[in-house]
């Protein structure tokens, strides 16, 4: 049974397993249902909890916090020393999300208001990763943290696509040739700021 | 003709165009028109006003203007990868011709056919490509589902 993507409802369990949320720009609010019974927010059904037993962590809270702090400091050190190789980023652009590295090409199905050869900065970055660590935004990463730059290479038109409608036995057919404007972007660089908060 | 009957290519750029600097891919434009025919009226207007501005704006493109006695005026555009595109400009007005020229300038010379994927990477995987044994702890003995009844 496929569940719809939840946006933070506490009773539904298919939340954190999805890496790229389907609606990254909506604020993940917590909705409360009106129930006269205090305690459970939603009725308990066969799908309101996962089939495996809920595992409380075997580690006490302070040790878990110290482990988290160690991980954060390790990642901070790597970033301040610029000790990573190639970076990839997940960027929201033109209504789609792209997983992007340096020197790769992207085709957008509309014209952008920049001329050929101009440099563009992509601001909506959801995730940045290197080989050893990843930074996941909630839902976006800060603009002082990541910088993704691209160049407009080409502004063409698509190949002539045939849009035909035909109803049989009704003598109805319409044919239309659709040519869409296209832009090709080349991602020049992805940069990480030397300090995290 | 179904889509798989038409030719197709992958998204690419000519000689890694954006990585260093951007180079305009249009090499040469030849405008062939006639001096007296009615069909090249717009072309003649464009050559009076707009050609010089266009040539100054695109210093990397050579513009040839050749009046011949021809019935149909054309624009022949040659690109850096060798492709030649011919456009017919019969009975077009001067602004339409300048728009067409700017469109040709912004194109690279690759074929206008179906592009299979809207992206292209040379390094698709950074953290290692997933295979069924990534993040899987090694185990001795057969792997069975946990016998835990969920209360």
Coordinates of N, CA and C in Angstrom, one line a residue, chain A residues 4-193:
Chain A
X4 N 0.7 8.4 1.0 CA 1.1 9.7 0.5 C 2.2 10.3 1.3
X5 N 3.0 11.2 0.7 CA 4.1 11.8 1.4 C 3.5 12.7 2.5
X6 N 3.9 12.5 3.8 CA 3.4 13.3 4.8 C 4.3 14.5 5.1
X7 N 3.7 15.5 5.7 CA 4.5 16.7 5.9 C 4.7 16.9 7.4
X8 N 5.0 15.9 8.1 CA 5.3 16.1 9.5 C 4.2 15.7 10.4
X9 N 3.2 15.0 9.9 CA 2.2 14.4 10.8 C 2.8 13.4 11.7
X10 N 2.6 13.5 13.0 CA 3.3 12.6 13.9 C 2.8 11.2 13.8
X11 N 1.6 10.9 13.4 CA 1.1 9.6 13.4 C 1.6 8.7 12.2
X12 N 2.0 9.4 11.1 CA 2.4 8.6 9.9 C 3.9 8.4 9.9
X13 N 4.3 7.3 9.5 CA 5.7 6.9 9.7 C 6.6 7.0 8.4
X14 N 6.0 7.3 7.3 CA 6.8 7.4 6.0 C 7.5 8.7 5.9
X15 N 8.0 9.4 6.9 CA 8.5 10.8 6.8 C 10.0 10.8 6.5
X16 N 10.8 10.3 7.4 CA 12.2 10.6 7.3 C 12.9 9.7 6.3
X17 N 12.2 8.6 5.8 CA 12.9 7.7 4.9 C 13.1 8.3 3.5
X18 N 12.3 9.4 3.2 CA 12.5 10.0 1.9 C 13.5 11.1 1.9
X19 N 14.5 11.0 1.1 CA 15.6 11.9 1.1 C 15.2 13.3 0.5
X20 N 14.5 13.3 -0.6 CA 14.2 14.5 -1.2 C 12.7 14.7 -1.1
X21 N 12.2 15.6 -0.2 CA 10.8 15.7 -0.1 C 10.1 16.2 -1.3
X22 N 8.9 15.8 -1.5 CA 8.3 16.1 -2.8 C 7.9 17.6 -2.9
X23 N 7.7 18.3 -1.8 CA 7.4 19.7 -1.8 C 8.4 20.4 -0.9
X24 N 9.5 20.7 -1.4 CA 10.6 21.3 -0.5 C 10.3 22.7 -0.1
X25 N 9.4 23.4 -0.7 CA 9.2 24.8 -0.4 C 8.1 25.0 0.6
X26 N 7.3 24.0 0.8 CA 6.2 24.2 1.8 C 6.8 24.0 3.2
X27 N 6.3 24.9 4.1 CA 6.8 24.8 5.4 C 6.2 23.5 6.1
X28 N 7.1 22.7 6.6 CA 6.6 21.4 7.2 C 5.9 21.6 8.5
X29 N 4.6 22.0 8.4 CA 3.9 22.3 9.7 C 3.4 21.0 10.3
X30 N 3.1 21.1 11.5 CA 2.5 19.9 12.2 C 1.0 20.2 12.4
X31 N 0.2 19.4 11.7 CA -1.2 19.6 11.8 C -1.8 18.7 12.9
X32 N -2.7 19.3 13.7 CA -3.2 18.5 14.8 C -4.7 18.2 14.4
X33 N -5.1 16.9 14.5 CA -6.5 16.6 14.3 C -7.2 16.8 15.6
X34 N -8.5 17.1 15.4 CA -9.3 17.3 16.6 C -9.8 16.0 17.1
X35 N -9.3 15.6 18.2 CA -9.8 14.3 18.8 C -10.1 14.6 20.3
X36 N -11.2 14.1 20.7 CA -11.5 14.3 22.1 C -10.7 13.5 23.0
X37 N -10.1 12.4 22.5 CA -9.3 11.5 23.3 C -7.9 12.2 23.4
X38 N -7.5 12.4 24.6 CA -6.2 13.0 24.8 C -5.1 11.9 24.7
X39 N -4.0 12.2 24.1 CA -3.0 11.1 24.0 C -2.7 10.9 22.5
X40 N -3.3 10.0 21.8 CA -3.1 9.7 20.4 C -3.6 10.8 19.6
X41 N -2.8 11.3 18.6 CA -3.3 12.3 17.7 C -4.1 11.7 16.6
X42 N -3.8 10.5 16.1 CA -4.5 9.9 15.1 C -4.9 8.5 15.5
X43 N -6.0 7.9 15.0 CA -6.4 6.6 15.4 C -5.3 5.6 15.0
X44 N -5.2 4.6 15.8 CA -4.2 3.5 15.6 C -4.7 2.5 14.5
X45 N -4.1 2.5 13.4 CA -4.5 1.6 12.4 C -3.3 0.7 12.0
X46 N -3.5 -0.2 11.1 CA -2.4 -1.1 10.7 C -1.2 -0.3 10.1
X47 N -1.5 0.9 9.6 CA -0.4 1.6 8.9 C 0.0 2.8 9.7
X48 N -0.4 3.0 10.9 CA 0.0 4.2 11.6 C 1.4 4.0 12.3
X49 N 1.9 2.8 12.3 CA 3.2 2.6 12.9 C 3.9 1.5 12.0
X50 N 5.3 1.6 12.0 CA 6.0 0.6 11.1 C 5.9 -0.8 11.7
X51 N 6.0 -1.8 10.9 CA 5.8 -3.2 11.4 C 7.0 -3.7 12.2
X52 N 8.1 -3.0 12.2 CA 9.2 -3.4 13.1 C 9.1 -2.7 14.5
X53 N 9.7 -3.2 15.5 CA 9.5 -2.7 16.8 C 10.2 -1.3 16.9
X54 N 9.7 -0.4 17.6 CA 10.3 0.9 17.7 C 11.5 0.8 18.6
X55 N 12.7 1.1 18.1 CA 13.9 0.9 18.9 C 14.4 2.1 19.5
X56 N 14.3 2.2 20.9 CA 14.9 3.3 21.6 C 16.4 3.1 21.6
X57 N 17.2 4.2 21.5 CA 18.6 4.1 21.3 C 19.2 3.5 22.6
X58 N 20.2 2.7 22.5 CA 20.8 2.0 23.6 C 21.8 3.0 24.3
X59 N 22.0 4.2 23.7 CA 23.0 5.1 24.2 C 22.4 6.2 25.0
X60 N 22.8 6.6 26.1 CA 22.2 7.7 26.9 C 22.3 9.0 26.1
X61 N 21.5 10.0 26.5 CA 21.3 11.2 25.7 C 22.6 12.0 25.7
X62 N 23.4 12.0 26.8 CA 24.6 12.9 26.8 C 25.6 12.3 25.8
X63 N 25.7 11.0 25.8 CA 26.7 10.4 24.9 C 26.3 10.6 23.5
X64 N 25.0 10.5 23.2 CA 24.5 10.7 21.9 C 24.9 12.2 21.4
X65 N 24.6 13.1 22.4 CA 25.0 14.5 22.0 C 26.4 14.7 21.8
X66 N 27.3 14.0 22.6 CA 28.7 14.2 22.4 C 29.1 13.6 21.1
X67 N 28.5 12.5 20.7 CA 28.8 11.9 19.4 C 28.4 12.8 18.2
X68 N 27.2 13.4 18.4 CA 26.8 14.4 17.4 C 27.8 15.5 17.3
X69 N 28.2 16.0 18.5 CA 29.2 17.2 18.4 C 30.5 16.8 17.8
X70 N 30.9 15.5 18.0 CA 32.2 15.0 17.4 C 32.0 15.0 15.9
X71 N 30.9 14.5 15.4 CA 30.6 14.5 13.9 C 30.7 15.9 13.4
X72 N 29.9 16.8 14.1 CA 29.9 18.2 13.5 C 31.2 18.8 13.5
X73 N 32.1 18.6 14.5 CA 33.4 19.2 14.5 C 34.3 18.6 13.5
X74 N 34.1 17.3 13.2 CA 34.9 16.6 12.2 C 34.6 17.2 10.8
X75 N 33.3 17.4 10.6 CA 32.8 17.9 9.3 C 33.3 19.4 9.2
X76 N 33.2 20.2 10.3 CA 33.7 21.6 10.3 C 35.1 21.6 9.9
X77 N 36.0 20.7 10.5 CA 37.4 20.8 10.2 C 37.7 20.5 8.8
X78 N 36.9 19.5 8.2 CA 37.2 19.2 6.8 C 36.8 20.4 5.9
X79 N 35.7 21.1 6.3 CA 35.3 22.2 5.4 C 36.2 23.3 5.6
X80 N 36.7 23.6 6.8 CA 37.6 24.8 7.0 C 38.9 24.5 6.3
X81 N 39.4 23.2 6.2 CA 40.6 23.0 5.5 C 40.4 22.8 4.1
X82 N 39.2 22.8 3.6 CA 38.8 22.6 2.2 C 39.4 21.2 1.7
X83 N 39.1 20.3 2.6 CA 39.8 19.0 2.4 C 39.0 18.0 1.6
X84 N 38.1 18.5 0.7 CA 37.2 17.6 0.0 C 37.6 17.6 -1.5
X85 N 37.2 16.6 -2.2 CA 37.4 16.6 -3.7 C 36.3 17.2 -4.4
X86 N 35.6 16.4 -5.2 CA 34.5 16.9 -6.0 C 33.3 17.0 -5.2
X87 N 32.5 18.1 -5.4 CA 31.2 18.3 -4.6 C 30.1 18.1 -5.6
X88 N 29.0 17.5 -5.0 CA 27.8 17.5 -5.8 C 26.7 18.2 -5.0
X89 N 25.7 18.7 -5.7 CA 24.6 19.4 -5.0 C 23.3 19.0 -5.7
X90 N 22.2 19.1 -4.9 CA 20.9 19.0 -5.4 C 20.3 20.3 -5.4
X91 N 19.9 20.8 -6.6 CA 19.5 22.2 -6.8 C 18.1 22.2 -7.4
X92 N 17.2 23.1 -6.9 CA 15.9 23.2 -7.4 C 15.9 24.3 -8.5
X93 N 15.6 24.0 -9.7 CA 15.6 25.0 -10.8 C 14.6 24.7 -11.8
X94 N 13.9 25.7 -12.3 CA 12.9 25.5 -13.3 C 11.9 24.4 -13.0
X95 N 11.4 24.4 -11.7 CA 10.4 23.5 -11.4 C 10.8 22.0 -11.2
X96 N 12.2 21.8 -11.3 CA 12.6 20.4 -11.2 C 13.8 20.4 -10.3
X97 N 14.2 19.2 -9.7 CA 15.4 19.1 -8.9 C 16.5 18.4 -9.7
X98 N 17.7 18.9 -9.7 CA 18.7 18.3 -10.5 C 19.9 17.9 -9.5
X99 N 20.5 16.8 -9.8 CA 21.7 16.4 -9.0 C 22.9 16.8 -9.9
X100 N 23.7 17.7 -9.4 CA 24.6 18.5 -10.2 C 26.0 18.4 -9.7
X101 N 27.0 18.3 -10.6 CA 28.4 18.4 -10.2 C 29.0 19.5 -11.0
X102 N 30.3 19.7 -10.9 CA 31.0 20.6 -11.8 C 31.0 20.1 -13.2
X103 N 31.1 21.0 -14.1 CA 31.2 20.7 -15.5 C 30.2 19.8 -16.1
X104 N 28.9 19.9 -15.6 CA 27.9 19.1 -16.3 C 26.8 19.9 -16.9
X105 N 26.1 19.3 -17.8 CA 25.2 20.1 -18.7 C 23.7 19.8 -18.2
X106 N 22.9 20.8 -18.4 CA 21.5 20.8 -18.0 C 20.7 21.4 -19.1
X107 N 19.5 20.8 -19.4 CA 18.7 21.3 -20.5 C 17.4 21.8 -19.8
X108 N 17.0 23.1 -20.0 CA 15.8 23.7 -19.5 C 14.9 23.9 -20.6
X109 N 13.6 23.7 -20.4 CA 12.6 23.8 -21.5 C 12.0 25.1 -21.6
X110 N 12.7 26.2 -21.3 CA 12.2 27.6 -21.5 C 13.4 28.5 -21.7
X111 N 13.1 29.7 -22.0 CA 14.2 30.7 -22.1 C 14.5 31.4 -20.7
X112 N 15.7 31.6 -20.4 CA 16.0 32.3 -19.2 C 16.4 33.8 -19.6
X113 N 16.2 34.7 -18.6 CA 16.5 36.1 -19.0 C 18.0 36.5 -18.9
X114 N 18.8 35.6 -19.4 CA 20.2 35.9 -19.4 C 20.7 35.6 -20.7
X115 N 21.7 36.3 -21.2 CA 22.2 36.1 -22.6 C 23.2 34.9 -22.5
X116 N 23.6 34.5 -23.7 CA 24.5 33.4 -23.8 C 25.9 33.8 -23.3
X117 N 26.5 33.0 -22.4 CA 27.8 33.4 -21.9 C 27.7 34.1 -20.6
X118 N 26.5 34.3 -20.0 CA 26.5 35.0 -18.7 C 26.5 34.0 -17.6
X119 N 27.0 34.4 -16.5 CA 27.1 33.5 -15.3 C 25.9 33.7 -14.4
X120 N 25.3 32.6 -14.0 CA 24.1 32.6 -13.2 C 24.4 31.9 -11.8
X121 N 23.8 32.4 -10.8 CA 24.0 31.7 -9.5 C 22.7 31.0 -9.1
X122 N 22.7 29.7 -8.8 CA 21.5 29.0 -8.4 C 21.4 29.1 -6.9
X123 N 20.3 29.6 -6.4 CA 20.2 29.8 -5.0 C 19.5 28.8 -4.2
X124 N 18.6 28.0 -4.8 CA 17.9 27.0 -4.0 C 18.7 25.7 -4.0
X125 N 19.5 25.5 -3.0 CA 20.3 24.3 -2.9 C 19.8 23.5 -1.7
X126 N 19.4 22.2 -2.0 CA 18.8 21.4 -1.0 C 19.8 20.5 -0.3
X127 N 20.9 20.2 -1.0 CA 21.8 19.2 -0.4 C 23.1 19.4 -1.1
X128 N 24.2 19.2 -0.3 CA 25.5 19.3 -0.8 C 26.3 18.2 -0.3
X129 N 27.1 17.5 -1.1 CA 27.8 16.3 -0.6 C 29.2 16.2 -1.2
X130 N 30.1 15.7 -0.4 CA 31.4 15.3 -0.9 C 31.5 13.8 -0.7
X131 N 32.8 13.3 -0.8 CA 32.9 11.9 -0.7 C 32.7 11.4 0.7
X132 N 33.1 12.3 1.7 CA 33.1 11.8 3.1 C 32.0 12.3 3.9
X133 N 31.3 13.4 3.4 CA 30.2 13.9 4.3 C 29.2 14.5 3.3
X134 N 28.0 14.7 3.9 CA 26.9 15.4 3.2 C 26.3 16.4 4.1
X135 N 25.8 17.5 3.5 CA 25.1 18.5 4.2 C 23.7 18.6 3.7
X136 N 22.7 18.3 4.5 CA 21.3 18.2 4.1 C 20.6 19.4 4.6
X137 N 19.9 20.2 3.7 CA 19.2 21.4 4.2 C 17.8 21.0 4.6
X138 N 17.2 21.9 5.4 CA 15.9 21.7 5.9 C 15.0 22.9 5.5
X139 N 14.4 23.0 4.4 CA 14.6 22.2 3.2 C 15.8 22.8 2.3
X140 N 16.2 24.0 2.6 CA 17.2 24.6 1.8 C 18.5 24.9 2.6
X141 N 19.6 25.0 2.0 CA 20.8 25.4 2.7 C 21.0 26.9 2.6
X142 N 21.8 27.5 3.5 CA 21.9 28.9 3.5 C 22.7 29.4 2.3
X143 N 22.5 30.7 1.9 CA 23.2 31.2 0.7 C 24.6 31.5 1.1
X144 N 24.9 31.8 2.3 CA 26.4 32.0 2.7 C 27.2 30.8 2.7
X145 N 26.5 29.6 2.7 CA 27.1 28.4 2.9 C 27.6 27.7 1.5
X146 N 26.7 27.7 0.6 CA 27.0 27.1 -0.7 C 26.8 28.1 -1.8
X147 N 27.6 27.9 -2.9 CA 27.5 28.8 -4.0 C 27.6 27.9 -5.3
X148 N 26.5 27.9 -6.1 CA 26.5 27.0 -7.3 C 26.4 28.0 -8.4
X149 N 27.4 28.0 -9.3 CA 27.4 28.9 -10.5 C 27.3 28.2 -11.8
X150 N 26.6 28.8 -12.7 CA 26.4 28.1 -14.0 C 26.5 29.2 -15.1
X151 N 26.8 28.7 -16.3 CA 26.9 29.6 -17.5 C 25.8 29.2 -18.5
X152 N 25.2 30.1 -19.1 CA 24.3 29.8 -20.2 C 25.1 29.6 -21.5
X153 N 24.9 28.4 -22.1 CA 25.7 28.1 -23.2 C 25.0 28.3 -24.5
X154 N 23.7 27.9 -24.5 CA 23.0 27.8 -25.8 C 21.5 28.2 -25.5
X155 N 20.9 28.9 -26.4 CA 19.4 29.1 -26.3 C 18.8 28.8 -27.6
X156 N 18.3 27.6 -27.7 CA 17.8 27.1 -29.0 C 16.3 26.8 -28.9
X157 N 15.8 26.1 -30.0 CA 14.5 25.6 -29.9 C 14.5 24.1 -30.0
X158 N 13.5 23.5 -29.5 CA 13.5 22.0 -29.5 C 13.2 21.5 -30.9
X159 N 13.3 20.2 -31.1 CA 12.9 19.7 -32.4 C 11.4 19.7 -32.5
X160 N 10.9 19.8 -33.8 CA 9.4 20.0 -33.9 C 8.7 18.7 -33.5
X161 N 8.0 18.9 -32.3 CA 7.2 17.7 -31.8 C 5.8 17.7 -32.4
X162 N 5.3 16.6 -32.7 CA 4.0 16.5 -33.3 C 3.0 16.2 -32.2
X163 N 1.9 17.1 -32.1 CA 0.9 16.9 -31.2 C -0.4 16.6 -32.0
X164 N -0.8 15.4 -32.0 CA -2.0 15.0 -32.8 C -3.1 14.4 -32.0
X165 N -4.3 14.8 -32.3 CA -5.4 14.2 -31.5 C -6.3 13.6 -32.6
X166 N -6.7 12.4 -32.3 CA -7.5 11.6 -33.3 C -8.6 10.8 -32.5
X167 N -9.8 10.9 -32.9 CA -10.9 10.1 -32.4 C -11.3 9.2 -33.5
X168 N -11.4 7.9 -33.2 CA -11.7 7.0 -34.3 C -13.3 7.1 -34.5
X169 N -13.6 6.9 -35.7 CA -15.0 6.8 -36.2 C -15.8 8.1 -35.9
X170 N -15.1 9.2 -35.6 CA -15.7 10.5 -35.5 C -15.2 11.6 -36.4
X171 N -14.4 11.2 -37.3 CA -13.8 12.1 -38.3 C -13.2 13.3 -37.6
X172 N -12.5 13.1 -36.6 CA -11.9 14.2 -35.9 C -10.4 14.0 -35.8
X173 N -9.6 14.8 -36.4 CA -8.2 14.8 -36.1 C -7.6 16.2 -36.2
X174 N -6.7 16.5 -35.3 CA -6.0 17.8 -35.3 C -4.6 17.6 -35.2
X175 N -3.8 18.3 -35.9 CA -2.3 18.1 -35.9 C -1.7 19.4 -35.6
X176 N -0.8 19.5 -34.6 CA -0.1 20.7 -34.3 C 1.4 20.4 -34.1
X177 N 2.2 21.3 -34.6 CA 3.7 21.1 -34.4 C 4.1 22.0 -33.3
X178 N 4.7 21.5 -32.3 CA 5.1 22.3 -31.1 C 6.6 22.4 -31.1
X179 N 7.1 23.7 -31.0 CA 8.5 23.9 -30.9 C 8.7 24.7 -29.6
X180 N 9.5 24.2 -28.7 CA 9.6 24.9 -27.4 C 11.0 25.5 -27.3
X181 N 11.1 26.7 -26.7 CA 12.5 27.2 -26.5 C 13.2 26.4 -25.5
X182 N 14.5 26.3 -25.6 CA 15.3 25.5 -24.7 C 16.6 26.3 -24.4
X183 N 17.1 26.0 -23.2 CA 18.3 26.7 -22.7 C 19.2 25.6 -22.2
X184 N 20.5 25.7 -22.5 CA 21.5 24.7 -22.0 C 22.4 25.4 -21.1
X185 N 22.5 24.9 -19.8 CA 23.3 25.5 -18.8 C 24.5 24.6 -18.5
X186 N 25.7 25.2 -18.3 CA 26.8 24.3 -17.8 C 27.1 24.8 -16.4
X187 N 27.2 23.8 -15.5 CA 27.5 24.2 -14.1 C 29.0 24.3 -14.0
X188 N 29.4 25.5 -13.6 CA 30.8 25.8 -13.5 C 31.4 25.3 -12.2
X189 N 30.8 25.7 -11.1 CA 31.5 25.4 -9.9 C 30.5 25.3 -8.7
X190 N 30.9 24.5 -7.7 CA 30.1 24.4 -6.5 C 31.1 24.7 -5.4
X191 N 30.8 25.8 -4.6 CA 31.8 26.1 -3.5 C 31.1 26.1 -2.2
X192 N 31.9 25.6 -1.2 CA 31.4 25.6 0.2 C 32.1 26.7 1.0
X193 N 31.3 27.3 1.9 CA 32.0 28.4 2.7 C 32.8 27.7 3.7

